[in-house]
PDB file of C-alpha atoms in Angstrom:
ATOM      1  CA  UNK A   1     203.767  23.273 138.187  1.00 52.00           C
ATOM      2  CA  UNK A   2     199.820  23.810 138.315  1.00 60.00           C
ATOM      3  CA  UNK A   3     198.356  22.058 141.447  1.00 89.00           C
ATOM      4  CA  UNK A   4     194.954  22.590 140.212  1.00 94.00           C
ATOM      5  CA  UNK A   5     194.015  21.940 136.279  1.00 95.00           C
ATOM      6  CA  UNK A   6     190.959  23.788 134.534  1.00 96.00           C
ATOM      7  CA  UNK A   7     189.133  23.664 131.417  1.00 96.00           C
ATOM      8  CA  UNK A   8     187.904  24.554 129.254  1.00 96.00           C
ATOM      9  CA  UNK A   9     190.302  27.876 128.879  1.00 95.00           C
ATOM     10  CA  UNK A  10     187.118  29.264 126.604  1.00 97.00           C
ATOM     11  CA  UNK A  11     183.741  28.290 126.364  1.00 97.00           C
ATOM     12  CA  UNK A  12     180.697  29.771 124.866  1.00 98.00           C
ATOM     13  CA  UNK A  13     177.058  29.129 125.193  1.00 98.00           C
ATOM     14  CA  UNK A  14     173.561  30.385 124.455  1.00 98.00           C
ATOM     15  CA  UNK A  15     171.276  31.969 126.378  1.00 97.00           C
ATOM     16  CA  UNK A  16     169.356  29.267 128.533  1.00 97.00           C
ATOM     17  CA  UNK A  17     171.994  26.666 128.169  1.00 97.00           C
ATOM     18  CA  UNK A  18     174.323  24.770 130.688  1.00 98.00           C
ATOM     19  CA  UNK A  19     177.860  25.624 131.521  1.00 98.00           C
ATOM     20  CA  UNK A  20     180.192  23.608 132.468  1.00 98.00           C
ATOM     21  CA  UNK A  21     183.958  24.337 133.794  1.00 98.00           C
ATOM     22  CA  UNK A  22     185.894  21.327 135.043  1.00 98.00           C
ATOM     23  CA  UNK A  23     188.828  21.381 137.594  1.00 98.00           C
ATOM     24  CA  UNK A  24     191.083  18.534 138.633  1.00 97.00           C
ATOM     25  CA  UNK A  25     193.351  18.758 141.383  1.00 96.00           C
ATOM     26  CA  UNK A  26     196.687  16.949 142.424  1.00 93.00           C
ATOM     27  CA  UNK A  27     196.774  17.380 146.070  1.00 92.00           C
ATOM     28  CA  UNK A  28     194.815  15.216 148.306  1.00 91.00           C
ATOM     29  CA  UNK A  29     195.279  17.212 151.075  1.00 90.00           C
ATOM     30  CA  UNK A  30     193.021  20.452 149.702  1.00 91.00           C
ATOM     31  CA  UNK A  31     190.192  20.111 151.506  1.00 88.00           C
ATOM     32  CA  UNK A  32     188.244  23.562 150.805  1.00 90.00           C
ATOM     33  CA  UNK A  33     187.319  24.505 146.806  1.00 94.00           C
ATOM     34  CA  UNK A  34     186.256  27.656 146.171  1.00 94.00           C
ATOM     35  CA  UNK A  35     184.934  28.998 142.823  1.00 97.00           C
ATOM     36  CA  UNK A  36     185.640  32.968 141.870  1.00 97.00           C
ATOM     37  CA  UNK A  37     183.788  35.298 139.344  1.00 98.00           C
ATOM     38  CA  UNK A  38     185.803  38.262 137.418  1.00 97.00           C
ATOM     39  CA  UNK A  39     183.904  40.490 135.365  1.00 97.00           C
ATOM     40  CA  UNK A  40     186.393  42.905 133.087  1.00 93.00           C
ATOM     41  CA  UNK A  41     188.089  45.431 134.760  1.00 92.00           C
ATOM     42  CA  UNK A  42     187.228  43.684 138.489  1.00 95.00           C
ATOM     43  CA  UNK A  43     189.134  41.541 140.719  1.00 96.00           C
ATOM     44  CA  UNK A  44     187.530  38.321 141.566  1.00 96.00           C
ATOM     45  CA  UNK A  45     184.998  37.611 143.868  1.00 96.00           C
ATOM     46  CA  UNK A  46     183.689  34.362 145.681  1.00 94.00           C
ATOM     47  CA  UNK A  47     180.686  32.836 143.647  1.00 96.00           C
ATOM     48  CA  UNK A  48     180.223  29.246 145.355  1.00 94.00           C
ATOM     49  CA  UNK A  49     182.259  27.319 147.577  1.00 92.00           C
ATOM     50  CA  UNK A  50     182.329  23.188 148.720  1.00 92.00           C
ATOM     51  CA  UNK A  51     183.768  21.069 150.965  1.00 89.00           C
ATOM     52  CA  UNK A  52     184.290  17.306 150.209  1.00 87.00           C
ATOM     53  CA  UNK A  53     182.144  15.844 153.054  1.00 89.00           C
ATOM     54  CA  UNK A  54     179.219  16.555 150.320  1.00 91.00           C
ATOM     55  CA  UNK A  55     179.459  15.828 146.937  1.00 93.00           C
ATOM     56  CA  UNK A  56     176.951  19.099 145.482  1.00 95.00           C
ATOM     57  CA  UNK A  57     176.134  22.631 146.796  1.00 95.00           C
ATOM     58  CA  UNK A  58     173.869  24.108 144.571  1.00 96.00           C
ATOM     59  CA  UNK A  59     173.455  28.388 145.190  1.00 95.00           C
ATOM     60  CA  UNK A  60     170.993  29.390 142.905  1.00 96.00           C
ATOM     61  CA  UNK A  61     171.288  28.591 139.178  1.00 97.00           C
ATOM     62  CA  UNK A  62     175.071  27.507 140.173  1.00 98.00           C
ATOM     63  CA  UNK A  63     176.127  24.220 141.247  1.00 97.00           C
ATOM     64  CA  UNK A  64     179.403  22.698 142.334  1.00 96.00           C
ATOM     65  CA  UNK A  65     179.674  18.642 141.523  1.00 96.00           C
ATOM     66  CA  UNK A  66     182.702  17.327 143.418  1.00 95.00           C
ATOM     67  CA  UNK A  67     184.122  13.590 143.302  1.00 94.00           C
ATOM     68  CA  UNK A  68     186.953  13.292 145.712  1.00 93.00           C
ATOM     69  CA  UNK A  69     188.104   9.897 144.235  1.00 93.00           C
ATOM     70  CA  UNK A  70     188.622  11.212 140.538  1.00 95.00           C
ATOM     71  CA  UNK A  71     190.188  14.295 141.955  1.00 95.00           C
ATOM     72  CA  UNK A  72     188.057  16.518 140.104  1.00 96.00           C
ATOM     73  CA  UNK A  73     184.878  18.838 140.964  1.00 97.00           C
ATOM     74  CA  UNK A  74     183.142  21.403 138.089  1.00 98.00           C
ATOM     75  CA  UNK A  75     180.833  24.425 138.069  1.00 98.00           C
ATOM     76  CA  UNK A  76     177.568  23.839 136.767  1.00 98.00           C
ATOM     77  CA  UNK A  77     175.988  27.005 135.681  1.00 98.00           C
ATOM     78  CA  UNK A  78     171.890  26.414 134.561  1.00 98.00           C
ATOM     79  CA  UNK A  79     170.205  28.959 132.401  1.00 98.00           C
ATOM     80  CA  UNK A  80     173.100  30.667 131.469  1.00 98.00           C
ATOM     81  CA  UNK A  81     172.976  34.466 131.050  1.00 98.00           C
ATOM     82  CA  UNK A  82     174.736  37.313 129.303  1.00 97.00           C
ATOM     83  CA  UNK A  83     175.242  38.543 132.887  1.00 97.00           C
ATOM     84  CA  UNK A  84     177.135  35.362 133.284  1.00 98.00           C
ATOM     85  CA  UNK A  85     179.966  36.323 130.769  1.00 98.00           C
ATOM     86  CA  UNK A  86     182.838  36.880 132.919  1.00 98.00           C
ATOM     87  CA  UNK A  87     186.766  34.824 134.039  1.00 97.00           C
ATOM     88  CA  UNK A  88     185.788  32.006 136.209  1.00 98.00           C
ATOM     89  CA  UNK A  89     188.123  30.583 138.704  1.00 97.00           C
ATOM     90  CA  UNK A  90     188.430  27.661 140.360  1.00 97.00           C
ATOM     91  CA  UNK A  91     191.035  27.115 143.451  1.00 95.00           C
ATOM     92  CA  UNK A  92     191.531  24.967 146.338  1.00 93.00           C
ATOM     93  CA  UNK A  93     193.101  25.258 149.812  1.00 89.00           C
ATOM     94  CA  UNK A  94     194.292  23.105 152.475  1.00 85.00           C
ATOM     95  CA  UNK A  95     192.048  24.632 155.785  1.00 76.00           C
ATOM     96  CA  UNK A  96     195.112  24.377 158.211  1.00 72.00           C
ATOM     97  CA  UNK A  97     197.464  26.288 156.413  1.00 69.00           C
ATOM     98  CA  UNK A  98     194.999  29.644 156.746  1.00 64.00           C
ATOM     99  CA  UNK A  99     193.604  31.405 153.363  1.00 71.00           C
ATOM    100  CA  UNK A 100     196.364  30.333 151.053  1.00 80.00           C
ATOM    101  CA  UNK A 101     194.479  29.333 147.513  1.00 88.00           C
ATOM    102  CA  UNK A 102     195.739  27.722 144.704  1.00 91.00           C
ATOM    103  CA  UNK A 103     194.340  28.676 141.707  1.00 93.00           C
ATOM    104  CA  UNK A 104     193.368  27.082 138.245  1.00 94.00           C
ATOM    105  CA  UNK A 105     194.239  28.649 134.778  1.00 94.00           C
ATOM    106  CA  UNK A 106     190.908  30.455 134.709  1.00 95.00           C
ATOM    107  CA  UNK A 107     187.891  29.800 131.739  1.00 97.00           C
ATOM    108  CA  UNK A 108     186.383  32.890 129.834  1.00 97.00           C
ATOM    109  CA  UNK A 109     182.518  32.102 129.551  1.00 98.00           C
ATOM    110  CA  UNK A 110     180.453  34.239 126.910  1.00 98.00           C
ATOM    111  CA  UNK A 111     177.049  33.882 126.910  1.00 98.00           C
ATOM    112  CA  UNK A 112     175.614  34.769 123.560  1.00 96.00           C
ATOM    113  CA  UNK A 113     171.835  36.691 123.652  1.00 93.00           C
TER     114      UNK A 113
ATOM    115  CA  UNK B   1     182.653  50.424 152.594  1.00 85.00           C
ATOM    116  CA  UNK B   2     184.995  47.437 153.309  1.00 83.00           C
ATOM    117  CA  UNK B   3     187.328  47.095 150.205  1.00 93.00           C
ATOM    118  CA  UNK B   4     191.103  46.753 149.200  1.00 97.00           C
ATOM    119  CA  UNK B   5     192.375  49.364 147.522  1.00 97.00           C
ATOM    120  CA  UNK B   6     195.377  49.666 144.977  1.00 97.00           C
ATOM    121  CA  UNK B   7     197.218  52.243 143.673  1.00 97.00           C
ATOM    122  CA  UNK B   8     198.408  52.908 140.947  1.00 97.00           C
ATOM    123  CA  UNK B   9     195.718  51.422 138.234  1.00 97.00           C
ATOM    124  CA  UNK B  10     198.357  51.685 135.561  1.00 97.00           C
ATOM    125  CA  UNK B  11     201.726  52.000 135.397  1.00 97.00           C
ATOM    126  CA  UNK B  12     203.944  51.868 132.664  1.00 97.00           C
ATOM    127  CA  UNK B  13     207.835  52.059 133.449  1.00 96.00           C
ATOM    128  CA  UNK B  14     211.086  50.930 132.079  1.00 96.00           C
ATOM    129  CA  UNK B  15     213.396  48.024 132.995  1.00 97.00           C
ATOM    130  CA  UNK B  16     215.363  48.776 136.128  1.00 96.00           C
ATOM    131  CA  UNK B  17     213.265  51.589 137.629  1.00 97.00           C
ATOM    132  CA  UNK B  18     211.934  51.149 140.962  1.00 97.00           C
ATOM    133  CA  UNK B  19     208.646  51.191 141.462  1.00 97.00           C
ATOM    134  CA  UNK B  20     205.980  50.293 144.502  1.00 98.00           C
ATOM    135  CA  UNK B  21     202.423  48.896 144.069  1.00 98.00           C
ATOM    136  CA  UNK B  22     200.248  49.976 147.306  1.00 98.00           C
ATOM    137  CA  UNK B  23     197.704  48.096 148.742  1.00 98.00           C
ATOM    138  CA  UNK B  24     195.395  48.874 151.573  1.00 98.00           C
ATOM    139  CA  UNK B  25     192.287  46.870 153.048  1.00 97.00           C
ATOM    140  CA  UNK B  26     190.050  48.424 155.435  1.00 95.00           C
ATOM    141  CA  UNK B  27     188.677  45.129 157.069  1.00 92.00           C
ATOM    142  CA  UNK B  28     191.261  44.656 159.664  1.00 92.00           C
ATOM    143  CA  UNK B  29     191.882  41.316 158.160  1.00 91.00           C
ATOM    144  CA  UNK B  30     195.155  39.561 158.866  1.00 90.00           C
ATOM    145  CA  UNK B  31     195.985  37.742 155.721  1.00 90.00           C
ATOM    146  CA  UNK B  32     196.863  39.721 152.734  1.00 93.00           C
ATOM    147  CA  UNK B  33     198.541  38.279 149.762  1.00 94.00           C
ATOM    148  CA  UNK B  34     200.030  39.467 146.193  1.00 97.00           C
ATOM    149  CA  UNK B  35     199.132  37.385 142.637  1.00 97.00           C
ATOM    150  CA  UNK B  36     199.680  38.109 139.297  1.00 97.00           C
ATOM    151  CA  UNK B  37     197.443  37.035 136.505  1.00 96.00           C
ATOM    152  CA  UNK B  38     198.475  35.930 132.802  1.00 94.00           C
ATOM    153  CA  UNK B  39     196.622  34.579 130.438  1.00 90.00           C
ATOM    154  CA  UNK B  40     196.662  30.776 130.501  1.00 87.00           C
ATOM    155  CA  UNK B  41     198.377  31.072 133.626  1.00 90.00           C
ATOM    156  CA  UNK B  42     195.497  31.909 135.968  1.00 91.00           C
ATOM    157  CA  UNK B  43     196.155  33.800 139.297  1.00 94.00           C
ATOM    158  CA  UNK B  44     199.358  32.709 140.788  1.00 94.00           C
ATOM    159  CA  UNK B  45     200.828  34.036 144.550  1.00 93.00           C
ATOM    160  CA  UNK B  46     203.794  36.290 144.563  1.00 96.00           C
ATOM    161  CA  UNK B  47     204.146  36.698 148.819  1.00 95.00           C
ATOM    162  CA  UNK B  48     201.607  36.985 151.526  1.00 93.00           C
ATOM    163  CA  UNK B  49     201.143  37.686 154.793  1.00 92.00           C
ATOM    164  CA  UNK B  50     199.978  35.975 157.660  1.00 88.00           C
ATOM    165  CA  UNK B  51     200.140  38.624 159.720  1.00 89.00           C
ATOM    166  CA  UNK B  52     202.226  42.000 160.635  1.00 92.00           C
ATOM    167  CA  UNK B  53     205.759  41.452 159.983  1.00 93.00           C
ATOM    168  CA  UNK B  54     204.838  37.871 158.765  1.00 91.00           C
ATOM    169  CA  UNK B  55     205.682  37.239 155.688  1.00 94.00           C
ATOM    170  CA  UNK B  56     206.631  33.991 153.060  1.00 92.00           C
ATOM    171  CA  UNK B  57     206.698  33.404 149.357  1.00 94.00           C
ATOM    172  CA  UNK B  58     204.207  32.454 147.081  1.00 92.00           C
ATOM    173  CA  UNK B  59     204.316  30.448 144.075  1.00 91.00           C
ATOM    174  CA  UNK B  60     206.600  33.164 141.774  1.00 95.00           C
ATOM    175  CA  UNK B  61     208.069  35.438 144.379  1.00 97.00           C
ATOM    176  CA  UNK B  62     211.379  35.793 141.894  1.00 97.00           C
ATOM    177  CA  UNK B  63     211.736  39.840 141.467  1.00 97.00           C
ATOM    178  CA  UNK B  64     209.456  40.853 144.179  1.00 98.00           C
ATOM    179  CA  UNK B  65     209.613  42.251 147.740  1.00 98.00           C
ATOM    180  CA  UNK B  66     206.941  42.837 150.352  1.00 98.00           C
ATOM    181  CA  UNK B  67     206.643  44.260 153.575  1.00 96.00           C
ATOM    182  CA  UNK B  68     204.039  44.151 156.485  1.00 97.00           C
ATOM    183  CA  UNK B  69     204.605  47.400 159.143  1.00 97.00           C
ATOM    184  CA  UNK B  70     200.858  47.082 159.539  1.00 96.00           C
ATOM    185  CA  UNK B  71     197.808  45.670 159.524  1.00 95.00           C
ATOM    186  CA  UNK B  72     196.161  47.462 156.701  1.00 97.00           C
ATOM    187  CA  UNK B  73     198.840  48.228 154.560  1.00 98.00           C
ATOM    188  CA  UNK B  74     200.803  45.284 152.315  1.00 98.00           C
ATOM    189  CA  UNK B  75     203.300  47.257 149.242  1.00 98.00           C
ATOM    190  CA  UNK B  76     204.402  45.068 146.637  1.00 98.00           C
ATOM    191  CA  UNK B  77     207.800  46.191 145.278  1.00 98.00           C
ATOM    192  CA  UNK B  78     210.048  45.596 142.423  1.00 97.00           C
ATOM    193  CA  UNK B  79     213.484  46.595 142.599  1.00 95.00           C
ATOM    194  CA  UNK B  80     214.654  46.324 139.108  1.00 97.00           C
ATOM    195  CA  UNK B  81     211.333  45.490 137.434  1.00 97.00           C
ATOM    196  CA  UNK B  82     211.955  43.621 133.863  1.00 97.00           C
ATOM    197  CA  UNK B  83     209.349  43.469 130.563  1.00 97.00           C
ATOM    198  CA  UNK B  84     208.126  39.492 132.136  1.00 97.00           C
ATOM    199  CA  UNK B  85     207.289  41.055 134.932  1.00 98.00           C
ATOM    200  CA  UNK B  86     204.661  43.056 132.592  1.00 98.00           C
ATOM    201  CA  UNK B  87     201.117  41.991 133.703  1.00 98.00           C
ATOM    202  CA  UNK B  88     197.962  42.924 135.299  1.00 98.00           C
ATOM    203  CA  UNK B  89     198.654  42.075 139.797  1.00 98.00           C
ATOM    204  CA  UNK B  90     195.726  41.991 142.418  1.00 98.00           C
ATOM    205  CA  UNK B  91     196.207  42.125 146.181  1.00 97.00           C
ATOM    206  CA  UNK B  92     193.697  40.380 148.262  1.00 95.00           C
ATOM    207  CA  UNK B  93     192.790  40.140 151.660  1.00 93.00           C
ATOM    208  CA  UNK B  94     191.614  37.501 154.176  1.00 89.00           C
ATOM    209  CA  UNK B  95     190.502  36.891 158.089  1.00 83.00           C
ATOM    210  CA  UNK B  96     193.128  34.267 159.127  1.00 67.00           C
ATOM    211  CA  UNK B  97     190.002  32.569 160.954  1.00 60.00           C
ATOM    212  CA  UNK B  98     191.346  29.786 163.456  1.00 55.00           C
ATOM    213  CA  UNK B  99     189.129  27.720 161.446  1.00 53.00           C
ATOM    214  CA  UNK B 100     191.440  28.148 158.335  1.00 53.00           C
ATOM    215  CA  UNK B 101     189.868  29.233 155.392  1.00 58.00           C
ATOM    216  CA  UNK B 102     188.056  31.810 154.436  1.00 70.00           C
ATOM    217  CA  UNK B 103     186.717  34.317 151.434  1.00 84.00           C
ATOM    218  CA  UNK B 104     189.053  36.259 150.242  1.00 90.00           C
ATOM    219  CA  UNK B 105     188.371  39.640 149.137  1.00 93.00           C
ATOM    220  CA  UNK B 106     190.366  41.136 146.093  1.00 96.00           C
ATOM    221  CA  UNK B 107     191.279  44.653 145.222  1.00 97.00           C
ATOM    222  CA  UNK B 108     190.460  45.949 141.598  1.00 96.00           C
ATOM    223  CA  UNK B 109     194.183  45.300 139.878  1.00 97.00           C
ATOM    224  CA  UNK B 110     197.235  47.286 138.505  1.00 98.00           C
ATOM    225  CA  UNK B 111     198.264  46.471 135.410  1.00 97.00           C
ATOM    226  CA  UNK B 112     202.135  47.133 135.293  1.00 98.00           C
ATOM    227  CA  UNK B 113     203.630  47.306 131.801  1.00 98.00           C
ATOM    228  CA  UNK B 114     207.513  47.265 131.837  1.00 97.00           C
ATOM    229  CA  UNK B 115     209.253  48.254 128.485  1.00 96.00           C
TER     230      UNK B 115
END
């Protein structure tokens, strides 16, 4: 049973565009939402991270949109690059239980030159 | 350089054969934690660790053991693997910060295939 639901599974874009990767979670007790970036061959690492007492944290050309009363929060990414191509993540945690993150099913973003 | 380490990269074994995944993390971080990752399926926990000789289950613990004799060092190990337990595992690592979370830093995978 997936705690955290993500789409799309695939998405491609241009070079320049927007991406977008939405995540909707069941749990109202997660209260930390990280995002994590796998290029091939890599584990993933920790892009961009928010907490719901704000509702954006924007790091560079990536942003994270969260609405705690839908349930849901995205990654915005702006200017989309071929660098960008990778697995992205998204998860969420409940901060008293420690590091224990549950995941989404994970979208593969190509960014076309 | 702080990293988690894994070893093997590959495997490829047969049903019923033993075999042990090591991990190692260099961060003295207390957390450490096993997932496997499927397509469609995203990252889901096997065990983890809280801390040495702490130890629970994850999300899909069925056909998996773990151990925690110290800090740095967190084995994943399947008794009798089976072909669904074919897939590509990462071990990560975390500091257990009072605070709760915190980053958590992944090694670079094994993928296990089990004919």
């Amino acid at each position: 049973q997936q705690q955290v639901k993500q789409s799309p599974q695939s998405l491609i874009v241009q070079k320049g565009g927007i991406s977008i990767i939405n995540c909707a979670y069941e749990n109202t007790a997660f209260d930390y939402f990280p995002w994590y970036q796998q290029f091939p061959g890599k584990g993933p690492a920790l892009l961009i991270a928010i907490r719901p007492d704000v509702s954006e944290k924007k790091e560079g050309r990536f942003t994270i949109s969260f609405n705690k009363s839908a349930k849901q929060f995205s990654l915005h990414i702006m200017d989309s690059q071929p660098g960008d191509s990778a697995t992205y993540f998204c998860a969420a945690s409940i901060e008293t239980s420690g590091s224990r993150l549950t995941f989404g099913e994970g979208t593969q973003l190509t960014v076309n030159p | 350089e702080a990293q988690v380490t894994q070893n093997p990269r590959y495997l490829i074994t047969v049903t019923g054969k033993k075999l042990t995944v090591t991990c190692s993390q260099n961060m003295n971080h207390e957390y450490m934690s096993w997932y496997r990752q499927d397509p469609g399926l995203g990252l889901r926990q096997i065990y983890y660790s809280m801390n040495v000789e702490v130890t629970d289950k994850g999300d899909v613990p069925e056909g998996y053991k773990v151990s925690r004799k110290e800090k740095r060092n967190f084995p994943l190990i399947l008794e009798s693997p089976s072909p669904n337990q074919t897939s590509l595992y990462f071990c990560a690592s975390s500091p257990n910060r009072d605070r709760g979370t915190s980053e958590q830093y992944f090694g670079p995978g094994t993928r296990l295939t089990v004919t």
